[in-house]
Amino acid sequence: MSTGRVSTGLQFIGSPKQVGQKASLKGFQRFLSSEFRPSPKSIIMKKKVLLMGKSGSGKTSMRSIIFSNYIARDTRRLGATIDVEHSNLKFLGNLTLNLWDCGGQEAFMENYFTSQRDHIFKNVEVLIYVFDVESRDVERDMHYYQSCLEAIMANSREAKIFCLVHKMDLVQEHQRDRMYEERVNELKTRSEPLKIKTFRTSIWDETLYAAWSTIVHALIPNIRTLESHLNNFCSICDADEVVLFERSTFLVIANAARINHVDAHRFEKISNIIKQFNLGCRQVSNRS
């Protein structure tokens, strides 16, 4: 049995039997160290992410849960976002997410598409647009969404676009699939010729982590190389499955598996459980 550690805090345990396997194992360790350990000489990669949607759609709540360690019930005390809130979030060593949480009040939205258009929509890597599934003014929501797409096409044509149909927990369970499919079909039609990826989300279950894991996955450079190394690592360790989480958010970065699993949401459930456990430990520590 051989064990080892890398500076990222990841630990691996395996029993490689051949020289080639040992070399691959060490190669994976070196890859993780070089990719995810910040270096004074390395270039900081800053990725601009726009988080947009109508006021009250839940943008700031989901941001606070993922990146600021809020629990769902505590987001009720969060106020409305005024204009644009900027956050620089260190992620995987030298990657920084430059998150722009854009307030959704009508006055702000109009400014985004007129006087601030170039400033807001230039050099965007990812646009995340959040829709309140229970909105009573869907047509107006779509108007602002399409205005965002027009600005993206003019300023950041290569940006990836993710649409989150949010607050799905408020919809009766037997109606969720139908309502979600209706929204997705309309979004795809209104988004043409741009391609979008959609998610149903709620702050009360693992769907939020599933959506944000996919979004972050799209921002990571050299992700294919990482997945290749992870597959080799899984094979070397004779593991059924290996999953790599980001340390602070517990978002899923990549996984490798040699068997099929029934539960498609297992990673997001693990993320949620571990994060809730960590929050509980901190609360107990603060009381003592």
Short mmCIF file of C-alpha atoms in Angstrom, two decimals:
data_model
loop_
_atom_site.label_atom_id
_atom_site.label_comp_id
_atom_site.label_asym_id
_atom_site.label_seq_id
_atom_site.Cartn_x
_atom_site.Cartn_y
_atom_site.Cartn_z
CA MET A 1 0.00 0.00 0.00
CA SER A 2 1.34 3.41 -0.91
CA THR A 3 -0.02 6.79 0.12
CA GLY A 4 0.76 10.34 -0.79
CA ARG A 5 -0.41 13.92 -0.53
CA VAL A 6 -0.43 16.93 -2.78
CA SER A 7 -0.42 20.54 -1.70
CA THR A 8 -4.07 20.98 -2.71
CA GLY A 9 -5.14 18.98 0.34
CA LEU A 10 -6.15 15.97 -1.74
CA GLN A 11 -5.10 12.53 -0.54
CA PHE A 12 -4.81 9.37 -2.57
CA ILE A 13 -4.50 5.75 -1.46
CA GLY A 14 -3.77 2.91 -3.84
CA SER A 15 -1.77 -0.28 -4.44
CA PRO A 16 -0.13 -0.01 -7.88
CA LYS A 17 1.62 -3.19 -8.94
CA GLN A 18 3.57 -2.08 -11.97
CA VAL A 19 6.21 0.56 -12.60
CA GLY A 20 4.02 2.20 -15.24
CA GLN A 21 1.16 2.50 -12.78
CA LYS A 22 3.42 4.12 -10.19
CA ALA A 23 4.64 6.59 -12.77
CA SER A 24 1.06 7.46 -13.71
CA LEU A 25 0.16 7.93 -10.06
CA LYS A 26 3.08 10.30 -9.52
CA GLY A 27 2.19 12.06 -12.74
CA PHE A 28 -1.33 12.70 -11.47
CA GLN A 29 0.09 14.10 -8.23
CA ARG A 30 2.42 16.42 -10.15
CA PHE A 31 -0.44 17.53 -12.40
CA LEU A 32 -2.66 18.47 -9.45
CA SER A 33 0.17 20.34 -7.76
CA SER A 34 1.12 22.28 -10.88
CA GLU A 35 -2.48 23.09 -11.89
CA PHE A 36 -3.99 24.00 -8.53
CA ARG A 37 -1.14 25.36 -6.41
CA PRO A 38 -0.80 29.14 -6.77
CA SER A 39 2.64 30.28 -7.84
CA PRO A 40 4.06 33.81 -7.66
CA LYS A 41 5.19 33.49 -11.27
CA SER A 42 1.95 32.05 -12.61
CA ILE A 43 -0.63 34.12 -14.45
CA ILE A 44 -3.94 34.71 -12.66
CA MET A 45 -6.79 33.76 -14.99
CA LYS A 46 -9.81 35.97 -14.35
CA LYS A 47 -13.12 34.80 -15.82
CA LYS A 48 -15.98 37.31 -15.96
CA VAL A 49 -19.34 35.80 -14.99
CA LEU A 50 -22.61 37.75 -15.23
CA LEU A 51 -25.41 36.73 -12.85
CA MET A 52 -28.62 38.33 -14.09
CA GLY A 53 -32.38 38.09 -13.67
CA LYS A 54 -35.38 39.99 -12.38
CA SER A 55 -35.32 41.38 -8.84
CA GLY A 56 -36.42 38.71 -6.38
CA SER A 57 -35.58 35.78 -8.66
CA GLY A 58 -33.07 34.40 -6.14
CA LYS A 59 -29.71 35.36 -7.66
CA THR A 60 -28.06 36.65 -4.50
CA SER A 61 -29.43 33.80 -2.38
CA MET A 62 -27.85 31.15 -4.58
CA ARG A 63 -24.58 33.09 -4.77
CA SER A 64 -24.49 33.33 -0.97
CA ILE A 65 -25.16 29.61 -0.51
CA ILE A 66 -22.49 28.51 -2.98
CA PHE A 67 -19.74 31.02 -2.25
CA SER A 68 -20.44 32.53 1.20
CA ASN A 69 -21.48 29.43 3.18
CA TYR A 70 -25.04 30.55 3.86
CA ILE A 71 -27.68 27.97 4.62
CA ALA A 72 -30.98 28.22 2.75
CA ARG A 73 -33.10 29.56 5.61
CA ASP A 74 -30.61 32.38 6.35
CA THR A 75 -30.92 33.84 2.84
CA ARG A 76 -34.30 35.30 3.79
CA ARG A 77 -32.56 38.20 5.51
CA LEU A 78 -30.61 39.20 2.39
CA GLY A 79 -31.64 42.52 0.86
CA ALA A 80 -32.04 43.39 -2.80
CA THR A 81 -28.87 43.91 -4.84
CA ILE A 82 -28.26 47.57 -5.67
CA ASP A 83 -26.81 48.08 -9.16
CA VAL A 84 -23.90 45.61 -9.54
CA GLU A 85 -22.06 43.75 -6.77
CA HIS A 86 -18.59 42.55 -7.78
CA SER A 87 -16.93 39.50 -6.21
CA ASN A 88 -13.51 38.06 -7.03
CA LEU A 89 -13.62 34.41 -5.99
CA LYS A 90 -10.39 32.43 -5.95
CA PHE A 91 -11.01 29.03 -7.43
CA LEU A 92 -8.59 26.16 -8.04
CA GLY A 93 -5.29 27.93 -7.52
CA ASN A 94 -4.80 30.57 -10.20
CA LEU A 95 -8.38 30.75 -11.48
CA THR A 96 -10.46 33.71 -10.28
CA LEU A 97 -14.17 34.02 -10.94
CA ASN A 98 -15.00 37.69 -11.44
CA LEU A 99 -18.69 37.44 -10.52
CA TRP A 100 -20.98 40.36 -11.36
CA ASP A 101 -24.26 40.04 -9.46
CA CYS A 102 -26.51 42.49 -11.32
CA GLY A 103 -29.50 43.96 -9.52
CA GLY A 104 -32.76 43.16 -11.27
CA GLN A 105 -34.87 46.24 -10.59
CA GLU A 106 -36.24 47.75 -13.81
CA ALA A 107 -34.24 50.98 -13.53
CA PHE A 108 -30.99 49.03 -13.27
CA MET A 109 -31.90 46.66 -16.08
CA GLU A 110 -32.63 49.53 -18.44
CA ASN A 111 -29.24 51.08 -17.65
CA TYR A 112 -27.46 47.79 -18.35
CA PHE A 113 -28.77 47.85 -21.92
CA THR A 114 -28.13 51.55 -22.58
CA SER A 115 -25.48 53.62 -20.79
CA GLN A 116 -23.65 50.63 -19.23
CA ARG A 117 -24.04 48.19 -22.12
CA ASP A 118 -20.38 47.93 -23.18
CA HIS A 119 -19.11 47.99 -19.59
CA ILE A 120 -21.42 45.20 -18.41
CA PHE A 121 -21.38 42.86 -21.39
CA LYS A 122 -17.80 43.14 -22.63
CA ASN A 123 -15.35 40.20 -22.14
CA VAL A 124 -17.97 37.92 -20.57
CA GLU A 125 -17.09 34.23 -20.28
CA VAL A 126 -20.43 33.07 -18.88
CA LEU A 127 -23.92 34.56 -18.61
CA ILE A 128 -26.16 33.00 -15.95
CA TYR A 129 -29.76 34.16 -16.24
CA VAL A 130 -32.12 33.27 -13.38
CA PHE A 131 -35.87 32.97 -13.94
CA ASP A 132 -38.41 32.86 -11.11
CA VAL A 133 -40.64 29.95 -12.12
CA GLU A 134 -43.62 31.61 -10.42
CA SER A 135 -43.19 34.99 -12.11
CA ARG A 136 -46.48 36.57 -13.14
CA ASP A 137 -44.91 38.61 -15.93
CA VAL A 138 -43.15 36.00 -18.05
CA GLU A 139 -43.29 38.15 -21.17
CA ARG A 140 -41.40 40.98 -19.48
CA ASP A 141 -38.86 38.48 -18.12
CA MET A 142 -38.29 37.24 -21.66
CA HIS A 143 -37.94 40.79 -22.95
CA TYR A 144 -35.07 41.51 -20.54
CA TYR A 145 -33.52 38.11 -21.23
CA GLN A 146 -33.51 38.71 -24.97
CA SER A 147 -32.03 42.17 -24.40
CA CYS A 148 -29.20 40.43 -22.54
CA LEU A 149 -28.67 38.05 -25.44
CA GLU A 150 -28.50 40.93 -27.92
CA ALA A 151 -25.87 42.66 -25.78
CA ILE A 152 -23.91 39.42 -25.41
CA MET A 153 -23.94 38.82 -29.17
CA ALA A 154 -22.60 42.32 -29.74
CA ASN A 155 -19.90 42.28 -27.05
CA SER A 156 -19.06 38.67 -26.04
CA ARG A 157 -20.27 36.38 -28.79
CA GLU A 158 -18.31 33.36 -27.49
CA ALA A 159 -19.82 33.53 -24.00
CA LYS A 160 -21.53 30.41 -22.66
CA ILE A 161 -25.14 30.90 -21.60
CA PHE A 162 -26.87 29.10 -18.73
CA CYS A 163 -30.54 29.57 -17.81
CA LEU A 164 -31.72 28.58 -14.35
CA VAL A 165 -35.45 28.02 -13.87
CA HIS A 166 -35.39 28.74 -10.15
CA LYS A 167 -37.62 28.20 -7.08
CA MET A 168 -38.91 24.90 -8.44
CA ASP A 169 -39.71 23.83 -4.86
CA LEU A 170 -42.69 26.23 -4.99
CA VAL A 171 -44.31 24.26 -7.82
CA GLN A 172 -46.47 21.26 -6.93
CA GLU A 173 -44.47 18.12 -7.54
CA HIS A 174 -46.80 16.62 -10.15
CA GLN A 175 -46.59 19.84 -12.21
CA ARG A 176 -42.81 20.39 -12.11
CA ASP A 177 -41.79 18.38 -15.17
CA ARG A 178 -44.47 19.90 -17.38
CA MET A 179 -43.82 23.47 -16.26
CA TYR A 180 -40.06 23.11 -16.61
CA GLU A 181 -40.32 21.65 -20.11
CA GLU A 182 -42.62 24.48 -21.18
CA ARG A 183 -40.14 27.08 -19.94
CA VAL A 184 -37.18 25.32 -21.55
CA ASN A 185 -38.91 25.09 -24.93
CA GLU A 186 -39.75 28.78 -24.85
CA LEU A 187 -36.22 29.72 -23.76
CA LYS A 188 -34.63 27.73 -26.57
CA THR A 189 -36.93 29.34 -29.12
CA ARG A 190 -36.27 32.85 -27.81
CA SER A 191 -32.51 32.24 -27.62
CA GLU A 192 -31.95 31.33 -31.27
CA PRO A 193 -29.42 31.38 -32.86
CA LEU A 194 -27.51 31.10 -29.57
CA LYS A 195 -27.17 27.77 -27.77
CA ILE A 196 -28.12 27.59 -24.10
CA LYS A 197 -28.00 25.07 -21.28
CA THR A 198 -30.89 24.99 -18.81
CA PHE A 199 -31.35 23.75 -15.24
CA ARG A 200 -34.19 23.51 -12.78
CA THR A 201 -32.98 24.75 -9.39
CA SER A 202 -33.96 25.32 -5.79
CA ILE A 203 -31.95 26.48 -2.79
CA TRP A 204 -33.56 23.70 -0.77
CA ASP A 205 -32.06 20.68 -2.55
CA GLU A 206 -29.05 19.43 -4.51
CA THR A 207 -30.18 20.90 -7.85
CA LEU A 208 -28.41 24.18 -7.07
CA TYR A 209 -25.06 22.40 -6.70
CA ALA A 210 -25.65 20.39 -9.88
CA ALA A 211 -26.21 23.56 -11.90
CA TRP A 212 -23.28 25.51 -10.49
CA SER A 213 -20.92 22.52 -10.79
CA THR A 214 -21.69 22.37 -14.51
CA ILE A 215 -21.20 26.13 -14.86
CA VAL A 216 -17.83 26.10 -13.09
CA HIS A 217 -16.77 23.02 -15.07
CA ALA A 218 -17.19 25.09 -18.24
CA LEU A 219 -14.76 27.71 -16.92
CA ILE A 220 -11.86 25.45 -15.98
CA PRO A 221 -8.93 25.45 -18.42
CA ASN A 222 -7.36 22.10 -19.37
CA ILE A 223 -10.41 20.25 -18.08
CA ARG A 224 -9.97 17.41 -20.60
CA THR A 225 -6.42 16.82 -19.40
CA LEU A 226 -7.63 16.78 -15.81
CA GLU A 227 -10.34 14.24 -16.65
CA SER A 228 -7.81 12.03 -18.42
CA HIS A 229 -5.52 12.04 -15.37
CA LEU A 230 -8.50 11.36 -13.11
CA ASN A 231 -9.48 8.33 -15.19
CA ASN A 232 -5.93 6.98 -14.91
CA PHE A 233 -5.98 7.62 -11.17
CA CYS A 234 -9.28 5.76 -10.80
CA SER A 235 -7.87 2.77 -12.67
CA ILE A 236 -4.61 2.72 -10.71
CA CYS A 237 -6.44 2.72 -7.38
CA ASP A 238 -8.88 0.00 -8.50
CA ALA A 239 -11.61 2.40 -7.40
CA ASP A 240 -15.22 2.14 -8.50
CA GLU A 241 -15.35 5.91 -8.76
CA VAL A 242 -13.27 9.00 -8.01
CA VAL A 243 -14.68 12.51 -7.69
CA LEU A 244 -12.78 15.79 -7.37
CA PHE A 245 -14.43 18.60 -5.39
CA GLU A 246 -13.35 22.22 -5.10
CA ARG A 247 -12.18 22.71 -1.53
CA SER A 248 -14.21 25.72 -0.33
CA THR A 249 -17.46 25.42 -2.29
CA PHE A 250 -17.53 21.62 -2.65
CA LEU A 251 -18.67 22.03 -6.23
CA VAL A 252 -17.88 19.00 -8.39
CA ILE A 253 -14.94 19.63 -10.71
CA ALA A 254 -14.65 16.23 -12.40
CA ASN A 255 -15.22 12.54 -11.81
CA ALA A 256 -14.15 9.18 -13.19
CA ALA A 257 -16.09 5.93 -12.80
CA ARG A 258 -15.67 2.30 -13.81
CA ILE A 259 -19.19 1.22 -12.88
CA ASN A 260 -22.64 2.67 -13.53
CA HIS A 261 -24.45 4.38 -10.66
CA VAL A 262 -28.21 4.69 -10.29
CA ASP A 263 -28.24 8.02 -8.42
CA ALA A 264 -27.39 10.79 -10.89
CA HIS A 265 -27.36 13.41 -8.09
CA ARG A 266 -24.99 11.59 -5.72
CA PHE A 267 -22.19 14.17 -6.02
CA GLU A 268 -24.44 17.13 -5.32
CA LYS A 269 -25.89 15.32 -2.30
CA ILE A 270 -22.36 14.75 -0.99
CA SER A 271 -21.56 18.44 -1.55
CA ASN A 272 -24.66 19.49 0.36
CA ILE A 273 -24.07 17.06 3.24
CA ILE A 274 -20.41 17.99 3.72
CA LYS A 275 -21.11 21.71 3.52
CA GLN A 276 -23.95 21.46 6.04
CA PHE A 277 -21.67 19.44 8.34
CA ASN A 278 -18.92 22.08 8.10
CA LEU A 279 -21.39 24.87 8.82
CA GLY A 280 -22.71 22.96 11.83
CA CYS A 281 -19.18 22.49 13.16
CA ARG A 282 -18.46 26.21 12.81
CA GLN A 283 -21.64 27.15 14.64
CA VAL A 284 -20.78 24.82 17.52
CA SER A 285 -17.23 26.20 17.62
CA ASN A 286 -18.49 29.79 17.74
CA ARG A 287 -20.76 29.01 20.69
CA SER A 288 -17.98 27.43 22.75
#
